[in-house]
Coordinates of C-alpha atoms in Angstrom, one line a residue:
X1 CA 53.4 106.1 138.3
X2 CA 51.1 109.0 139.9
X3 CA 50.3 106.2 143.0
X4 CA 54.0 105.7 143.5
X5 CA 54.9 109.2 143.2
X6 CA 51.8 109.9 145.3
X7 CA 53.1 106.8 148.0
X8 CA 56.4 109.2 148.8
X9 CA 54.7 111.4 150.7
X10 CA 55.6 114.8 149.5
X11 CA 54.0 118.3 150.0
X12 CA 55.1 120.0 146.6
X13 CA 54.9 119.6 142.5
X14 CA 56.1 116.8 140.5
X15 CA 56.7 116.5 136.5
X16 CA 57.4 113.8 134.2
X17 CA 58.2 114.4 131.3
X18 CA 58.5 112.2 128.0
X19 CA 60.5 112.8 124.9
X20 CA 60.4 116.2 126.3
X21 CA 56.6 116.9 126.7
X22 CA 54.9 116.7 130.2
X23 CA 53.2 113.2 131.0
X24 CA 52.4 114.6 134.3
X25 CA 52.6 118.0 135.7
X26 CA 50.6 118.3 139.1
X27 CA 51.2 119.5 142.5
X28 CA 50.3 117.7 146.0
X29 CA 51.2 121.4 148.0
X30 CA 51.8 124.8 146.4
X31 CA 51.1 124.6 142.8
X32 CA 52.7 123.3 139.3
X33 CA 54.9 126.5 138.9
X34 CA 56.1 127.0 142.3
X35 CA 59.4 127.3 142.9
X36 CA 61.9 125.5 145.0
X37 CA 65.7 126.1 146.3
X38 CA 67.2 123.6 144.1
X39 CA 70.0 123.2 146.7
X40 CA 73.4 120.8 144.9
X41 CA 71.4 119.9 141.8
X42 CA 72.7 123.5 140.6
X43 CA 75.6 122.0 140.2
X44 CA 75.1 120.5 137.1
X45 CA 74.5 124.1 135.7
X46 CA 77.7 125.3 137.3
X47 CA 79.8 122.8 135.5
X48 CA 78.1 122.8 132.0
X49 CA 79.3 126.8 132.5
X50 CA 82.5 125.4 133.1
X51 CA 82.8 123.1 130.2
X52 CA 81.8 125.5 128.0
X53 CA 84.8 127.9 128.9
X54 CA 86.7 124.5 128.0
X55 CA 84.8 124.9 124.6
X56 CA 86.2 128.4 124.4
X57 CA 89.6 127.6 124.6
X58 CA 89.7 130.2 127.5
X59 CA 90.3 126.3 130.1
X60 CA 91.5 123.4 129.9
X61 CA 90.0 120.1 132.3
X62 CA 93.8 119.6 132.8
X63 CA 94.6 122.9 134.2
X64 CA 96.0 123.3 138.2
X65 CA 93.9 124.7 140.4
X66 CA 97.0 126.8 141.0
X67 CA 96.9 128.6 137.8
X68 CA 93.7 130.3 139.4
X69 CA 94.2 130.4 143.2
X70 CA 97.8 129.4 143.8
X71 CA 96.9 129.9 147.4
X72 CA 94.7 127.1 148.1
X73 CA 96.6 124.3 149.9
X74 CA 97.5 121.4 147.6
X75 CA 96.2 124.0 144.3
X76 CA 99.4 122.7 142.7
X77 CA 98.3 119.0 142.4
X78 CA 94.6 119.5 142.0
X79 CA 93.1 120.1 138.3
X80 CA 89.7 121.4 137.3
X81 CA 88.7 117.6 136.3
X82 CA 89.0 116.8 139.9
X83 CA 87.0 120.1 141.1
X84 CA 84.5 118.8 138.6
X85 CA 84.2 115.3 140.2
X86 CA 85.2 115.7 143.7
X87 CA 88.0 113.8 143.9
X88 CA 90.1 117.3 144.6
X89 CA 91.1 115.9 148.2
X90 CA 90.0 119.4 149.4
X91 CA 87.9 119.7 152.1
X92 CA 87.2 122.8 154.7
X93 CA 89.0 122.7 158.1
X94 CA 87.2 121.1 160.5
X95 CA 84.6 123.4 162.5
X96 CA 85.1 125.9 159.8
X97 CA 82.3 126.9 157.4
X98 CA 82.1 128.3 153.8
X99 CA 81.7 132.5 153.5
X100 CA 82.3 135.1 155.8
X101 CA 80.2 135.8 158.9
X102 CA 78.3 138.6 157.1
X103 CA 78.6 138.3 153.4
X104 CA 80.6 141.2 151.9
X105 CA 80.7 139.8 148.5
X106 CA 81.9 136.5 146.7
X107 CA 85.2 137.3 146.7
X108 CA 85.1 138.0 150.1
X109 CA 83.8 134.5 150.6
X110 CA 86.2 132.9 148.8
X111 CA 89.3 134.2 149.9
X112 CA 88.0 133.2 153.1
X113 CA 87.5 129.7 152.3
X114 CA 91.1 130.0 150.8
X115 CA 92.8 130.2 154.5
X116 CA 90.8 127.3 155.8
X117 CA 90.6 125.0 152.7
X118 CA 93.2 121.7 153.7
X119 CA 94.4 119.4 151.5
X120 CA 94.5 115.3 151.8
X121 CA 96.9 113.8 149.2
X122 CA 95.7 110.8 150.2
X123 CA 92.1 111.4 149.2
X124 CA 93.1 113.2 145.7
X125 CA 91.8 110.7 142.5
X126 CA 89.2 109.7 145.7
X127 CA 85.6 110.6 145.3
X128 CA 84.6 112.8 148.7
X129 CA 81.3 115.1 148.5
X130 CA 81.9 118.7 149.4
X131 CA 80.7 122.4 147.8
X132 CA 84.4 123.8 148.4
X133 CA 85.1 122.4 145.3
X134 CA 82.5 124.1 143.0
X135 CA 82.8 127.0 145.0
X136 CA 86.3 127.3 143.1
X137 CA 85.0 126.8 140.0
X138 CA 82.4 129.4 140.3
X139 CA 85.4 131.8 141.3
X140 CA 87.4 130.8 137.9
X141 CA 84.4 131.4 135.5
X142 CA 84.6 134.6 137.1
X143 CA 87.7 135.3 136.4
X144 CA 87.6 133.6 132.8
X145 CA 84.8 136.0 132.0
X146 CA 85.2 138.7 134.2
X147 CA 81.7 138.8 135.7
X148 CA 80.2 137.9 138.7
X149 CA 78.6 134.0 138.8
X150 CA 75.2 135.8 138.9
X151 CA 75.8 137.5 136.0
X152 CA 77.1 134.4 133.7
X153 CA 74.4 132.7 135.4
X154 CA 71.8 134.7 133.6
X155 CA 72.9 134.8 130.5
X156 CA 73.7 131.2 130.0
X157 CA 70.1 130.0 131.0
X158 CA 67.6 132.7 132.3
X159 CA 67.8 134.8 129.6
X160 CA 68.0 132.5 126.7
X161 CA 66.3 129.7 127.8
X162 CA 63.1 132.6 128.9
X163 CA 63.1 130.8 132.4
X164 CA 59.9 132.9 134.4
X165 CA 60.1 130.7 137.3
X166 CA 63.8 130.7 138.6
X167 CA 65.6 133.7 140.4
X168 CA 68.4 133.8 143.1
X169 CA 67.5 133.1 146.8
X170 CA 69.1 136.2 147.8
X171 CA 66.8 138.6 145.3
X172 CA 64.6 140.9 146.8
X173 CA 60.8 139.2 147.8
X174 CA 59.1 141.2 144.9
X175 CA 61.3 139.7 142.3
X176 CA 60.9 135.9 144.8
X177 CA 57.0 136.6 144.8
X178 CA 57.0 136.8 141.0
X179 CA 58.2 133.6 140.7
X180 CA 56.1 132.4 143.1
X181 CA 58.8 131.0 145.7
X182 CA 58.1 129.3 148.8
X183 CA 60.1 129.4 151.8
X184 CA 61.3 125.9 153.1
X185 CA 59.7 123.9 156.1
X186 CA 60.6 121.2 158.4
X187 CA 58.7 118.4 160.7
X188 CA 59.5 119.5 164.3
X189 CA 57.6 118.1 167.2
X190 CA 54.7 117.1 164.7
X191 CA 54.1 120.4 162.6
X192 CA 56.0 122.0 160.0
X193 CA 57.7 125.0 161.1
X194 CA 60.1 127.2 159.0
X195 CA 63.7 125.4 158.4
X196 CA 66.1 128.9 159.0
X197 CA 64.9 132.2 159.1
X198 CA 65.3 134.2 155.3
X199 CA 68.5 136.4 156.6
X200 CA 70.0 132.8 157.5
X201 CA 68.9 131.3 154.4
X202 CA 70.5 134.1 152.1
X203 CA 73.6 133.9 153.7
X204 CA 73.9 130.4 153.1
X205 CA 73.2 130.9 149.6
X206 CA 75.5 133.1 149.0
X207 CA 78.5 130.7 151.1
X208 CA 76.8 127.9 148.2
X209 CA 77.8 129.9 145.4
X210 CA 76.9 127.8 142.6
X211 CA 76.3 125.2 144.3
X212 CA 73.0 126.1 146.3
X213 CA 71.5 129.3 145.7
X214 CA 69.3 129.1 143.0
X215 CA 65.3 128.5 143.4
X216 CA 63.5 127.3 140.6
X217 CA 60.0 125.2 139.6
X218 CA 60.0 122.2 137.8
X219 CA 59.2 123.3 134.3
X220 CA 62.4 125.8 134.8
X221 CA 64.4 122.8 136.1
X222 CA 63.1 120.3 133.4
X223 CA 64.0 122.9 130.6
X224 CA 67.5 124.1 131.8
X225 CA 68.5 120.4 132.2
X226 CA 67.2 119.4 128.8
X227 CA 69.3 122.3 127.4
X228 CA 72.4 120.7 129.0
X229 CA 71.6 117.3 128.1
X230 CA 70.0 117.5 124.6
X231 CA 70.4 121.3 123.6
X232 CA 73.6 122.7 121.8
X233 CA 75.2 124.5 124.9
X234 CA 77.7 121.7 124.3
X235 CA 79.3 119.8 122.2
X236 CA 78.7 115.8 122.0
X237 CA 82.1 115.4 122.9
X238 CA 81.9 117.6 125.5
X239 CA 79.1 115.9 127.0
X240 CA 80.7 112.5 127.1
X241 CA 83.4 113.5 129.0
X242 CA 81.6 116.0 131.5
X243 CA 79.1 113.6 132.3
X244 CA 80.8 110.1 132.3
X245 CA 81.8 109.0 136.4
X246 CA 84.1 106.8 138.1
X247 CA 82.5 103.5 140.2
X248 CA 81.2 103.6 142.7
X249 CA 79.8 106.6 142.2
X250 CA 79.8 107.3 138.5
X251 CA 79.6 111.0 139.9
X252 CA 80.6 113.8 137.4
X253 CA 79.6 117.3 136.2
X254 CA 77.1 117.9 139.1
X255 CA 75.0 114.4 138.0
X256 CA 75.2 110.7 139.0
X257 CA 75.6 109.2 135.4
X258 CA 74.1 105.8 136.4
X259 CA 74.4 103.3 133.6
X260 CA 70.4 103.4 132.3
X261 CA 70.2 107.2 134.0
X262 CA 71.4 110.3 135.2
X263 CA 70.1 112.1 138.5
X264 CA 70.9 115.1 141.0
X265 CA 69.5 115.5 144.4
X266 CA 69.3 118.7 146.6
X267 CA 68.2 118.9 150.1
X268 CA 68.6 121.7 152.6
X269 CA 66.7 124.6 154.4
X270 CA 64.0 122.4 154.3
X271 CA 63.6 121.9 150.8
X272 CA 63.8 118.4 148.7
X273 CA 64.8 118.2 145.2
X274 CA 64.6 114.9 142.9
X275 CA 65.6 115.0 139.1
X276 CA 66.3 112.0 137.0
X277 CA 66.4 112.0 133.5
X278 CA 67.3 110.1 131.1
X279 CA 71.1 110.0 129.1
X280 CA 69.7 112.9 126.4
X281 CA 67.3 114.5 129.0
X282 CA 64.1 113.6 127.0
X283 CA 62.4 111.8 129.6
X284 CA 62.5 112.9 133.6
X285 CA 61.1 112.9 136.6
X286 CA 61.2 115.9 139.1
X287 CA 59.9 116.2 142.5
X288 CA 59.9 119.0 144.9
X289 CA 59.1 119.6 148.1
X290 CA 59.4 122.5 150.8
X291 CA 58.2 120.2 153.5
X292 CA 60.9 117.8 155.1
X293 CA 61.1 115.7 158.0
X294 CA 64.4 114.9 159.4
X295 CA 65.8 111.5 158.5
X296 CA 63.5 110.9 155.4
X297 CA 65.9 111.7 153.0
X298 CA 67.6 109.3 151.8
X299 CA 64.4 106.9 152.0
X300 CA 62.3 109.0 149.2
X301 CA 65.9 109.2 147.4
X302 CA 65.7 105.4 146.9
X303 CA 62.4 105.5 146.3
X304 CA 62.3 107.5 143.3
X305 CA 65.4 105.6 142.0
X306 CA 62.8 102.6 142.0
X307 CA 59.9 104.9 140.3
X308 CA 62.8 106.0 137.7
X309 CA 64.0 102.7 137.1
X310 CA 60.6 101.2 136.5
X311 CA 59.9 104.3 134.2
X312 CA 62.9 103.1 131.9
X313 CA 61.5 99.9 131.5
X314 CA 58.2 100.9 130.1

């Protein structure tokens, strides 16, 4: 597994892990607790949060996306189950992107993406990819809980689950350095130079609230998922229905639920992120990498599909 893992060509750590003990735990750049912008696969946090309000009694997958921002065009018709597996129809307008110009604060951002969030009634019940929708749901665990995403963030799985290697992007670079982040690098013109300057990268991490923000290393990653997946932050019941997709995509609480696995990708500002794990998160493999070439992608992604797919055989 190491030679195929090794074949893909990254510059950053990798773990495996089996029935939730490392197999392997190495590093082909940086080291084995650096940490990584995690990019979309901090979606699957984001809606474990959200399922758990559903726990509470406090929301209800059924709800309208009207009962929280009545404002949003088609809010009335979309519910928090179609947030959850973007099929909300919602999109941003076109040439329009998430936050303000200079972040003020996430409400700020998200009553801007209000006034130019557009609604397809065709598409709703149709799986289409987009952050707007988690965005939302960031902004209704906010108001469930009356604290910021940040906030809830950190008390559901950096402070419980003692997680030493995972801080948001937009911390200051004392509290970054002590978690040993690196910034993110792309292939231009034959040598890696730096993907978006730190201001940039902030900003965007604040506009991917929830969705995009978070850096973490592997071992962070491998234990917050296995907390999801295996731990008690929810129900059995709950799981089932959080992470159970619709063909063709089987997408659904932030993961792919694949019939023999589960896995979440991330990839921007120059950073790579690979997790698949098994149905009850006991076995996984995680790659990371903070140097990307353009177009090379969605090769590795199919790669380690193949190294994941070989691994549940064994």
């Amino acid at each position: 597994m190491r030679r195929a893992i090794n074949r893909l060509g990254i510059k950053g750590s990798v773990l495996v892990t089996s029935n939730m003990k490392p197999v392997l735990n190495y590093a082909t750049n940086n080291s084995t607790d650096t940490s990584y912008l995690i990019n979309s696969v901090q979606k699957s946090m984001t809606a474990a949060m959200v399922m758990r309000e559903v726990q509470k009694g406090k929301l209800s997958l059924k709800d309208k996306l009207s009962k929280y921002y009545p404002n949003v065009a088609g809010a009335q018709k979309v519910r928090i189950s179609n947030l959850l597996d973007m099929t909300s129809g919602l999109d941003l307008e076109k040439g329009q992107e998430l936050g303000t110009k200079k972040f003020i604060s996430d409400k700020a951002n998200i009553d801007h993406d209000q006034k130019y969030t557009v609604f397809d009634a065709k598409m709703l019940g149709k799986w289409h990819y987009t952050s707007v929708n988690y965005i939302y749901l960031c902004g209704i665990l906010s108001k469930l809980e009356h604290k910021t995403y940040e906030q809830l963030f950190r008390e559901t799985y950096i402070e419980p689950l003692h997680l030493r290697r995972t801080e948001f992007l937009w911390s200051n670079m004392s509290k970054l350095r002590a978690v040993n982040w690196v910034p993110g690098y792309e292939m231009k013109e034959d040598q890696y130079v730096v993907k978006v300057k730190r201001k940039t990268a902030v900003k965007d991490a604040h506009n991917e609230l929830g969705a995009g923000s978070i850096v973490m290393s592997n071992g962070d990653l491998a234990k917050t998922i296995e907390y999801i997946l295996h731990g008690n932050m929810l129900t059995k019941h709950s799981k089932q229905i959080l992470f159970k997709g619709k063909a063709p995509t089987f997408y659904n609480g932030g993961l792919y639920n694949l019939k023999k696995y589960k896995s979440a990708n991330g990839a921007g500002e120059g950073y790579y992120t690979f997790m698949r794990s098994t149905k009850d998160g006991k076995n996984m493999i995680i790659i990371q990498d903070n140097h990307t070439v353009p177009g090379e992608f969605g090769k590795i992604k199919k790669k380690v599909n193949r190294i994941m797919s070989i691994m549940m055989e064994v």
